[in-house]
Amino acid sequence: MKKVHIMTFGCQMNEHDTEQISGLLSAIGYVRTDAPEEADMILLNTCSIREKAEHKLYSQLGHLRPLKEQNPSMVLGVCGCVAQQEAAKIFKRVPFVDLVLGTKAIPKLPMLVQNLESRPRVLDVSDAVWSDESDYTTMRERKFNAFITIIRGCDNYCSYCVVPYTRGREESRPSADIVKEARALAADGVIEITLLGQNVSSYRDGEHGKSSFPHLLRMLNDVDGLKRIRFITAHPKDLTDELIETMAELPNVCEHFHLPVQSGSSHVLRLMNRKYDREWYLNRIAALRRAMPDIAITTDVIVGFPGEREEDFQDTLSLLREVRYDAIFGFEYSNRPNAKSGNFPDQIAKALKVERLQQVFDVQRGISLEIHAGMVGNTYEVLIESANPRFPGTLTGRTRHNHAVTFSGSEDLVGSMAFAKITEAHPYRLAGELIA
Ligand code: 5AD
Ligand code: SF4
C-alpha cells in the first residue's frame, strides 16, 4: 500500500475534488495519510480565487522542500485552480514539483501517476471528458452528508473573477446521473446532500436542455432516505420566482439561501459585471422572505473594488443593515490573472480596503449577534456533524437554517439527527444543549 497526503485549500468544490482524487488513487492502491513525512505522494489541491490563497501554495511548497530533498522518490503534485491557471509555470517557479494536474484532468490522474514511473515530470491541464465514473469512485469524507456536483464551470465573467479561467465553461451534468447518485448515496445512509456548482441556478439538464434547477430539486426531494437538501452557490440574476416557490414547497430543501451580493452599490455592481443592481437584489430578498418568512440568508461581500467611492461603500453597509444577513463572508478585492478589473482605473489602496473590511465585519457582528440572541430558548433540529475540537466533550450540529450549534454529547452521536435548545448567543456561534 502506498500512502498519499492531500492538502486542500479553497471552496467546497475543491473539497469535493479531493474526495474524487482520493477515490481514484485508492483504486490504484493508495491510502490517505495525515502525516506528510510518511507519504509516498503529497498533493496540494489549490485555490486561486484571491492572491492570498495563491500565496499559500508557494509557502506550503517551501515548507515541503526539505521533505522532498530527503526523499526524492516522493511524488509532489499540485492540482486544483492554481495548477489550471499557472500550468508549466509552476515547474519553472518550483523545480522540485513532479506533477501538475488541472481541475478538468482529474479523471486522468491514475494514468498520469503511471506515466511518472517513466518520466521525470508530468503536466496535464487539458479538458477531460466529464466521466461520471469519477463521481462514483469518490471517497467521501463523511458517511451522512455528501456533496454532489450538478454544474461545473462558469459563464458569467464577473470582472474580478478567475473562475471562468480555472474551471472553464458552464456544463450541467445530466439530471438522470445526479438522481442516480443521490439514490445510491441515500441507500448508503447519507441523509443530507449539498448540490455544488459555481452557479446552480443556471442548471440545465445536459440531455434535453429543458430540466431546470427547480425541476431537479423536485426530483431530489422525492429520493427516499434524504432528509436535507442544500445547494451552493446561486447567482441573484437568475433567482426566479419559480425557484423560490419550489424551495418553499419542498419539505426536504433547507430554509437557507447563500446569495452573494458582492456590493450594495449599483454603480460598483455594473463595474463588476454582475448583471443585476441593488434594487433587483433587494427585490429577490423580499421575494424569498415573502415565501419563507424565517429563511436564513448569507452572502459574500467584496470591499475595495476598483472605482468603489466612499458613497458606494456606504451603500454596502446600508445593504447589510437592510437585509440583516445571518452571516457573511467578506473579502478585500484582489487582482487576479485574466480578470478584467485588474486594468480598471481607480484601484483602491490596501490600507483603505483593510479599513472598509473591518467596518463591514463590525456592522455584521452586531446583526449576527442580534439574530442569534433571538434564537435563545428555541429548540431546533440539528444534524450532528462532528466532535468540536475547540471544546473537548462537545459536538457541533447544524440546523436546517445552517446555524452551527455547539453542545455537550458523546462522539457516537455524530451523524445522527437530534434536537438542541439554544442557551447562549455569540456573534459567530451558538451554544445549546441536547434535548432528550
Ligand atoms: N477578490 C476578492 N474576492 C473575490 N471573490 C471572488 N473573486 C475575488 C477577487 N478577485 C469572492 C467573491 C466570491 C467568493 C467566493 O470570493 O465574493 O463570491
Ligand atoms: Fe473554488 Fe474558486 Fe478557489 Fe477554485 S478558485 S478552488 S473554484 S474558490
Coordinates of C-alpha atoms and ligand atoms in Angstrom, one line a residue:
M1 CA 0.0 0.0 0.0
K2 CA 1.3 3.4 -0.9
K3 CA 0.4 6.5 1.1
V4 CA -0.9 9.8 -0.1
H5 CA -1.2 13.0 1.9
I6 CA -3.6 15.6 0.4
M7 CA -3.9 19.2 1.5
T8 CA -7.0 21.0 0.3
F9 CA -7.4 24.8 0.0
G10 CA -10.4 26.9 -1.1
C11 CA -14.1 26.1 -1.6
Q12 CA -16.3 23.1 -1.3
M13 CA -15.7 22.4 -5.0
N14 CA -12.1 21.8 -4.1
E15 CA -13.0 19.7 -1.1
H16 CA -15.2 17.5 -3.4
D17 CA -12.4 17.3 -6.0
T18 CA -10.2 16.0 -3.2
E19 CA -12.7 13.3 -2.4
Q20 CA -12.7 12.3 -6.1
I21 CA -8.9 12.3 -6.2
S22 CA -8.8 10.1 -3.1
G23 CA -11.2 7.6 -4.7
L24 CA -9.2 7.5 -8.0
L25 CA -6.0 6.9 -6.0
S26 CA -7.5 4.3 -3.8
A27 CA -8.4 2.3 -6.9
I28 CA -4.7 2.1 -7.7
G29 CA -3.6 1.1 -4.2
Y30 CA -3.1 4.4 -2.3
V31 CA -4.4 5.0 1.2
R32 CA -4.7 8.5 2.8
T33 CA -2.3 9.6 5.5
D34 CA -2.4 12.7 7.7
A35 CA 1.4 12.6 8.1
P36 CA 3.3 14.2 5.2
E37 CA 6.6 12.7 6.3
E38 CA 5.4 9.2 5.7
A39 CA 3.7 9.8 2.4
D40 CA 4.8 8.4 -1.0
M41 CA 2.8 11.2 -2.6
I42 CA 1.8 14.7 -1.5
L43 CA -0.8 16.6 -3.4
L44 CA -1.7 20.2 -2.9
N45 CA -5.2 20.9 -4.1
T46 CA -5.0 24.7 -4.6
C47 CA -7.3 27.7 -4.8
S48 CA -6.6 30.9 -6.8
I49 CA -9.7 32.9 -6.0
R50 CA -7.6 35.6 -4.3
E51 CA -3.9 36.4 -4.2
K52 CA -3.6 35.3 -0.6
A53 CA -4.9 31.9 -1.5
E54 CA -2.3 31.5 -4.2
H55 CA 0.5 32.6 -1.8
K56 CA -0.5 29.8 0.5
L57 CA 0.5 27.3 -2.2
Y58 CA 4.0 28.7 -2.6
S59 CA 4.7 29.0 1.1
Q60 CA 3.4 25.4 1.6
L61 CA 5.7 24.2 -1.2
G62 CA 8.6 26.0 0.6
H63 CA 7.8 24.0 3.8
L64 CA 7.7 20.7 1.9
R65 CA 11.1 21.3 0.2
P66 CA 13.3 19.6 2.9
L67 CA 11.0 16.6 2.8
K68 CA 11.3 16.3 -0.9
E69 CA 15.1 16.6 -0.6
Q70 CA 15.3 13.8 2.0
N71 CA 13.0 11.6 -0.1
P72 CA 13.4 12.4 -3.8
S73 CA 11.2 9.4 -4.8
M74 CA 8.2 11.0 -3.1
V75 CA 5.8 12.4 -5.7
L76 CA 5.0 16.1 -5.1
G77 CA 1.9 17.2 -7.1
V78 CA 0.0 20.5 -7.5
C79 CA -3.6 20.3 -8.6
G80 CA -6.7 22.5 -8.5
C81 CA -7.2 26.0 -9.7
V82 CA -3.6 27.3 -9.4
A83 CA -2.5 24.3 -11.4
Q84 CA -5.0 25.0 -14.1
Q85 CA -4.1 28.7 -14.2
E86 CA -0.3 28.5 -14.0
A87 CA 0.3 25.1 -15.7
A88 CA 4.0 24.7 -16.6
K89 CA 4.9 28.0 -14.9
I90 CA 4.7 26.0 -11.6
F91 CA 7.7 23.8 -12.7
K92 CA 9.7 27.0 -13.5
R93 CA 9.0 28.6 -10.2
V94 CA 9.2 25.4 -8.1
P95 CA 11.5 22.9 -9.9
F96 CA 11.0 20.1 -7.4
V97 CA 7.3 19.7 -8.2
D98 CA 6.7 16.4 -10.2
L99 CA 3.1 16.6 -11.2
V100 CA 0.8 19.5 -12.2
L101 CA -2.9 18.4 -12.7
G102 CA -5.6 20.9 -13.8
T103 CA -9.1 20.9 -12.5
K104 CA -10.5 19.3 -15.6
A105 CA -8.0 16.5 -16.0
I106 CA -8.7 14.8 -12.6
P107 CA -10.2 11.6 -14.1
K108 CA -6.8 11.0 -15.8
L109 CA -4.9 11.0 -12.5
P110 CA -4.3 7.2 -12.3
M111 CA -2.8 7.2 -15.8
L112 CA -0.6 10.2 -15.1
V113 CA 0.7 8.6 -11.9
Q114 CA 1.7 5.6 -14.0
N115 CA 3.4 8.0 -16.5
L116 CA 5.5 9.4 -13.7
E117 CA 7.2 6.0 -13.4
S118 CA 9.0 6.6 -16.8
R119 CA 9.1 10.4 -16.9
P120 CA 10.6 12.9 -14.5
R121 CA 7.6 15.3 -14.7
V122 CA 4.0 15.2 -15.8
L123 CA 1.7 18.0 -16.7
D124 CA -2.0 17.8 -17.7
V125 CA -4.2 20.8 -17.8
S126 CA -6.3 19.6 -20.7
D127 CA -10.1 19.1 -20.8
A128 CA -11.0 15.6 -19.9
V129 CA -14.4 14.3 -21.0
W130 CA -16.6 14.5 -17.9
S131 CA -16.7 11.0 -16.7
D132 CA -19.4 10.1 -14.4
E133 CA -17.4 7.2 -13.1
S134 CA -15.1 9.5 -11.2
D135 CA -18.2 10.6 -9.3
Y136 CA -18.9 7.1 -8.3
T137 CA -15.4 6.2 -7.2
T138 CA -15.4 9.3 -5.0
M139 CA -14.1 8.6 -1.4
R140 CA -16.3 10.7 0.7
E141 CA -15.1 12.3 4.0
R142 CA -18.4 11.7 5.8
K143 CA -21.0 8.9 5.8
F144 CA -24.1 11.0 6.5
N145 CA -23.7 14.1 4.3
A146 CA -22.3 14.4 0.8
F147 CA -21.5 16.8 -2.0
I148 CA -23.0 16.2 -5.4
T149 CA -21.7 18.2 -8.4
I150 CA -24.5 19.4 -10.6
I151 CA -22.9 22.0 -12.8
R152 CA -19.3 22.9 -13.4
G153 CA -17.6 26.0 -14.7
C154 CA -19.0 29.5 -15.0
D155 CA -20.0 31.7 -18.0
N156 CA -20.7 34.8 -16.0
Y157 CA -17.4 36.6 -16.3
C158 CA -17.7 38.8 -13.3
S159 CA -14.9 41.3 -14.0
Y160 CA -13.0 40.4 -10.8
C161 CA -13.2 36.6 -11.0
V162 CA -10.7 34.0 -12.1
V163 CA -13.1 31.0 -12.0
P164 CA -14.2 31.1 -15.7
Y165 CA -10.5 30.6 -16.5
T166 CA -9.7 28.0 -13.9
R167 CA -12.9 25.9 -14.1
G168 CA -13.9 26.5 -17.7
R169 CA -17.3 27.0 -19.4
E170 CA -20.5 26.1 -17.7
E171 CA -21.6 22.5 -18.2
S172 CA -24.5 20.8 -16.5
R173 CA -24.5 17.2 -15.5
P174 CA -27.4 15.1 -16.8
S175 CA -30.2 15.0 -14.2
A176 CA -30.5 11.2 -14.5
D177 CA -26.9 10.8 -13.3
I178 CA -27.5 13.2 -10.4
V179 CA -30.6 11.5 -9.3
K180 CA -28.9 8.1 -9.6
E181 CA -26.0 9.2 -7.5
A182 CA -28.4 10.7 -4.9
R183 CA -30.3 7.4 -4.7
A184 CA -27.1 5.4 -4.3
L185 CA -25.9 7.8 -1.5
A186 CA -29.2 7.6 0.3
A187 CA -29.1 3.8 0.2
D188 CA -25.7 4.1 1.8
G189 CA -27.1 6.1 4.7
V190 CA -26.5 9.7 3.5
I191 CA -29.2 11.9 4.9
E192 CA -28.0 15.4 3.7
I193 CA -26.8 16.3 0.3
T194 CA -25.3 19.6 -0.9
L195 CA -25.6 20.3 -4.6
L196 CA -22.4 22.0 -5.9
G197 CA -21.8 24.4 -8.7
Q198 CA -20.4 27.9 -9.3
N199 CA -23.9 28.8 -10.4
V200 CA -26.5 26.1 -9.5
S201 CA -29.4 28.4 -10.5
S202 CA -28.4 28.3 -14.2
Y203 CA -28.6 24.4 -14.1
R204 CA -30.0 22.9 -17.4
D205 CA -30.2 19.3 -18.0
G206 CA -27.4 18.2 -20.3
E207 CA -29.6 15.7 -22.1
H208 CA -32.7 17.7 -23.0
G209 CA -31.6 21.3 -22.1
K210 CA -35.0 21.8 -20.5
S211 CA -34.8 20.4 -17.0
S212 CA -34.1 23.4 -14.8
F213 CA -32.8 23.7 -11.2
P214 CA -36.3 23.8 -9.6
H215 CA -37.2 20.6 -11.5
L216 CA -34.0 19.0 -10.3
L217 CA -34.9 19.9 -6.7
R218 CA -38.3 18.3 -7.2
M219 CA -36.7 15.0 -8.4
L220 CA -34.2 15.0 -5.5
N221 CA -36.9 15.8 -2.9
D222 CA -38.5 12.5 -3.9
V223 CA -35.4 10.4 -3.2
D224 CA -36.2 8.1 -0.2
G225 CA -34.0 8.5 2.8
L226 CA -32.7 12.0 2.1
K227 CA -33.8 14.5 4.8
R228 CA -32.0 17.7 3.9
I229 CA -31.0 19.2 0.5
R230 CA -28.7 22.2 0.3
F231 CA -27.0 24.0 -2.6
I232 CA -24.2 26.4 -3.2
T233 CA -23.8 28.8 -5.0
A234 CA -26.7 30.6 -6.8
H235 CA -26.4 33.9 -8.7
P236 CA -29.0 36.7 -8.0
K237 CA -29.6 37.3 -11.7
D238 CA -31.4 34.0 -12.2
L239 CA -33.1 33.6 -8.9
T240 CA -36.6 33.1 -10.3
D241 CA -39.9 33.1 -8.6
E242 CA -40.3 29.5 -9.7
L243 CA -37.1 28.6 -7.7
I244 CA -38.4 30.4 -4.6
E245 CA -41.8 28.8 -4.8
T246 CA -40.3 25.4 -5.3
M247 CA -38.0 25.8 -2.3
A248 CA -40.8 26.9 -0.1
E249 CA -42.9 23.9 -1.2
L250 CA -40.4 21.1 -0.9
P251 CA -40.1 19.8 2.7
N252 CA -36.5 18.5 2.3
V253 CA -35.0 21.6 0.8
C254 CA -33.4 23.6 3.7
E255 CA -34.5 27.1 4.6
H256 CA -31.2 28.7 3.8
F257 CA -30.0 30.7 0.8
H258 CA -26.5 31.8 0.2
L259 CA -26.9 34.7 -2.2
P260 CA -23.6 36.5 -2.9
V261 CA -24.3 40.3 -3.3
Q262 CA -20.6 41.4 -3.6
S263 CA -21.6 45.1 -3.3
G264 CA -24.5 47.2 -2.2
S265 CA -23.8 49.9 -4.9
S266 CA -25.4 49.6 -8.3
H267 CA -22.5 51.6 -9.7
V268 CA -20.0 49.0 -8.5
L269 CA -22.2 46.1 -9.4
R270 CA -22.2 47.4 -13.0
L271 CA -18.4 47.6 -13.0
M272 CA -18.3 44.1 -11.6
N273 CA -20.5 42.9 -14.5
R274 CA -22.9 41.3 -12.0
K275 CA -25.9 41.8 -14.3
Y276 CA -28.2 43.0 -11.5
D277 CA -28.5 46.2 -9.5
R278 CA -29.2 46.9 -5.8
E279 CA -32.9 47.2 -6.5
W280 CA -33.1 43.8 -8.2
Y281 CA -31.2 42.1 -5.4
L282 CA -33.4 43.6 -2.7
N283 CA -36.5 42.6 -4.6
R284 CA -35.2 39.0 -4.7
I285 CA -34.5 39.1 -0.9
A286 CA -38.1 40.3 -0.4
A287 CA -39.5 37.6 -2.6
L288 CA -37.5 34.9 -0.6
R289 CA -38.8 36.3 2.7
R290 CA -42.4 36.5 1.4
A291 CA -42.3 32.8 0.5
M292 CA -40.3 31.7 3.6
P293 CA -40.6 34.3 6.4
D294 CA -37.9 32.7 8.6
I295 CA -35.4 31.8 5.8
A296 CA -31.7 32.3 6.7
I297 CA -29.8 34.3 4.2
T298 CA -26.0 34.6 3.9
T299 CA -23.8 36.4 1.4
D300 CA -20.3 37.3 0.1
V301 CA -19.1 40.9 0.0
I302 CA -16.1 42.4 -1.7
V303 CA -14.7 45.7 -0.5
G304 CA -12.3 48.0 -2.3
F305 CA -13.3 47.0 -5.9
P306 CA -11.6 49.5 -8.3
G307 CA -13.7 52.6 -8.5
E308 CA -15.5 52.0 -5.2
R309 CA -16.2 55.5 -3.8
E310 CA -17.0 56.3 -0.2
E311 CA -20.7 56.6 -1.2
D312 CA -20.6 53.1 -2.8
F313 CA -19.1 51.6 0.3
Q314 CA -21.8 53.2 2.4
D315 CA -24.3 51.6 0.1
T316 CA -22.8 48.2 1.0
L317 CA -23.0 48.9 4.7
S318 CA -26.6 50.1 4.4
L319 CA -27.5 47.0 2.4
L320 CA -26.1 44.8 5.2
R321 CA -28.3 46.7 7.7
E322 CA -31.3 46.4 5.4
V323 CA -31.0 42.7 4.6
R324 CA -29.8 41.6 8.0
Y325 CA -27.9 38.5 6.9
D326 CA -27.4 35.6 9.3
A327 CA -23.8 35.6 8.3
I328 CA -21.4 36.9 5.7
F329 CA -18.1 36.2 4.1
G330 CA -16.2 39.4 3.5
F331 CA -13.1 39.9 1.2
E332 CA -10.7 42.6 0.2
Y333 CA -10.7 42.9 -3.5
S334 CA -7.7 41.2 -5.1
N335 CA -6.4 41.5 -8.7
R336 CA -6.4 38.1 -10.5
P337 CA -4.7 36.9 -13.7
N338 CA -7.1 37.3 -16.7
A339 CA -9.7 39.1 -14.7
K340 CA -10.6 42.4 -16.4
S341 CA -10.8 44.5 -13.3
G342 CA -7.0 44.3 -12.9
N343 CA -6.8 47.0 -15.6
F344 CA -9.6 49.2 -14.3
P345 CA -8.7 52.7 -13.1
D346 CA -9.0 53.9 -9.5
Q347 CA -7.6 50.8 -7.8
I348 CA -8.1 51.1 -4.0
A349 CA -5.1 51.4 -1.6
K350 CA -4.6 48.3 0.6
A351 CA -5.0 50.4 3.8
L352 CA -8.4 51.6 2.8
K353 CA -9.5 48.0 1.8
V354 CA -8.4 46.8 5.3
E355 CA -10.4 49.6 7.0
R356 CA -13.5 49.0 4.9
L357 CA -13.5 45.3 5.5
Q358 CA -13.2 46.0 9.3
Q359 CA -16.2 48.2 9.1
V360 CA -18.2 45.5 7.2
F361 CA -17.3 43.0 9.9
D362 CA -18.2 45.4 12.7
V363 CA -21.6 46.0 11.3
Q364 CA -22.3 42.4 10.6
R365 CA -21.1 41.3 14.0
G366 CA -23.8 43.3 15.7
I367 CA -26.5 41.9 13.3
S368 CA -25.5 38.3 13.7
L369 CA -25.4 38.7 17.4
E370 CA -28.9 40.1 17.4
I371 CA -30.2 37.3 15.2
H372 CA -28.5 34.7 17.4
A373 CA -29.9 36.3 20.6
G374 CA -33.4 36.0 19.2
M375 CA -32.9 32.2 18.9
V376 CA -32.0 31.7 22.6
G377 CA -34.7 29.5 24.3
N378 CA -35.8 27.9 21.0
T379 CA -35.3 24.3 20.0
Y380 CA -34.0 23.3 16.6
E381 CA -33.5 20.0 14.8
V382 CA -29.8 19.6 14.2
L383 CA -27.7 17.1 12.2
I384 CA -24.7 16.3 14.4
E385 CA -21.7 16.8 12.2
S386 CA -18.6 16.5 14.3
A387 CA -16.9 16.5 17.6
N388 CA -15.8 20.1 18.3
P389 CA -12.1 20.2 18.6
R390 CA -12.1 23.6 20.3
F391 CA -14.2 22.4 23.3
P392 CA -13.4 18.8 24.2
G393 CA -16.5 16.8 25.0
T394 CA -18.7 18.9 22.8
L395 CA -20.3 18.3 19.4
T396 CA -21.3 20.6 16.6
G397 CA -24.7 20.3 14.9
R398 CA -26.2 22.3 12.1
T399 CA -29.8 23.5 12.0
R400 CA -31.8 23.4 8.7
H401 CA -31.1 27.1 8.6
N402 CA -27.4 26.4 8.5
H403 CA -26.7 27.8 12.0
A404 CA -23.9 25.8 13.8
V405 CA -24.7 24.9 17.4
T406 CA -22.2 23.5 20.0
F407 CA -23.4 21.3 22.8
S408 CA -22.1 18.5 25.1
G409 CA -22.6 15.0 24.0
S410 CA -20.8 11.8 23.2
E411 CA -19.0 11.3 19.9
D412 CA -21.1 8.3 18.8
L413 CA -23.9 10.7 18.1
V414 CA -22.0 12.1 15.1
G415 CA -24.1 11.5 12.0
S416 CA -27.4 11.5 13.8
M417 CA -30.3 13.9 14.0
A418 CA -31.3 15.4 17.3
F419 CA -32.9 18.4 18.9
A420 CA -30.9 21.2 20.6
K421 CA -32.2 24.0 22.7
I422 CA -30.2 27.3 22.3
T423 CA -28.8 28.6 25.6
E424 CA -26.2 31.1 24.5
A425 CA -25.7 33.5 21.6
H426 CA -22.3 34.6 20.3
P427 CA -21.6 36.6 17.1
Y428 CA -20.2 33.7 15.3
R429 CA -21.6 30.7 17.0
L430 CA -24.4 29.4 19.2
A431 CA -24.2 27.2 22.3
G432 CA -27.0 24.9 23.4
E433 CA -28.0 21.6 25.0
L434 CA -29.3 18.4 23.6
I435 CA -33.0 17.7 24.3
A436 CA -33.7 14.0 25.2
Ligands
5AD1 N1 -11.1 39.5 -5.0 C1 -11.8 39.3 -3.8 N2 -12.8 38.5 -3.6 C2 -13.1 37.7 -4.6 N3 -14.1 36.7 -4.7 C3 -14.0 36.2 -6.0 N4 -13.0 36.8 -6.7 C4 -12.5 37.7 -5.9 C5 -11.4 38.7 -6.0 N5 -10.8 38.8 -7.2 C6 -15.0 36.4 -3.7 C7 -16.5 36.7 -4.1 C8 -17.0 35.3 -4.3 C9 -16.2 34.5 -3.3 C10 -16.2 33.0 -3.5 O1 -14.9 35.0 -3.4 O2 -17.1 37.3 -3.0 O3 -18.4 35.2 -4.1
SF4_2 FE1 -13.0 27.1 -5.5 FE2 -12.8 29.3 -6.8 FE3 -10.8 28.5 -5.2 FE4 -11.3 27.3 -7.5 S1 -10.6 29.4 -7.2 S2 -11.0 26.4 -5.6 S3 -13.5 27.4 -7.7 S4 -12.9 29.1 -4.6

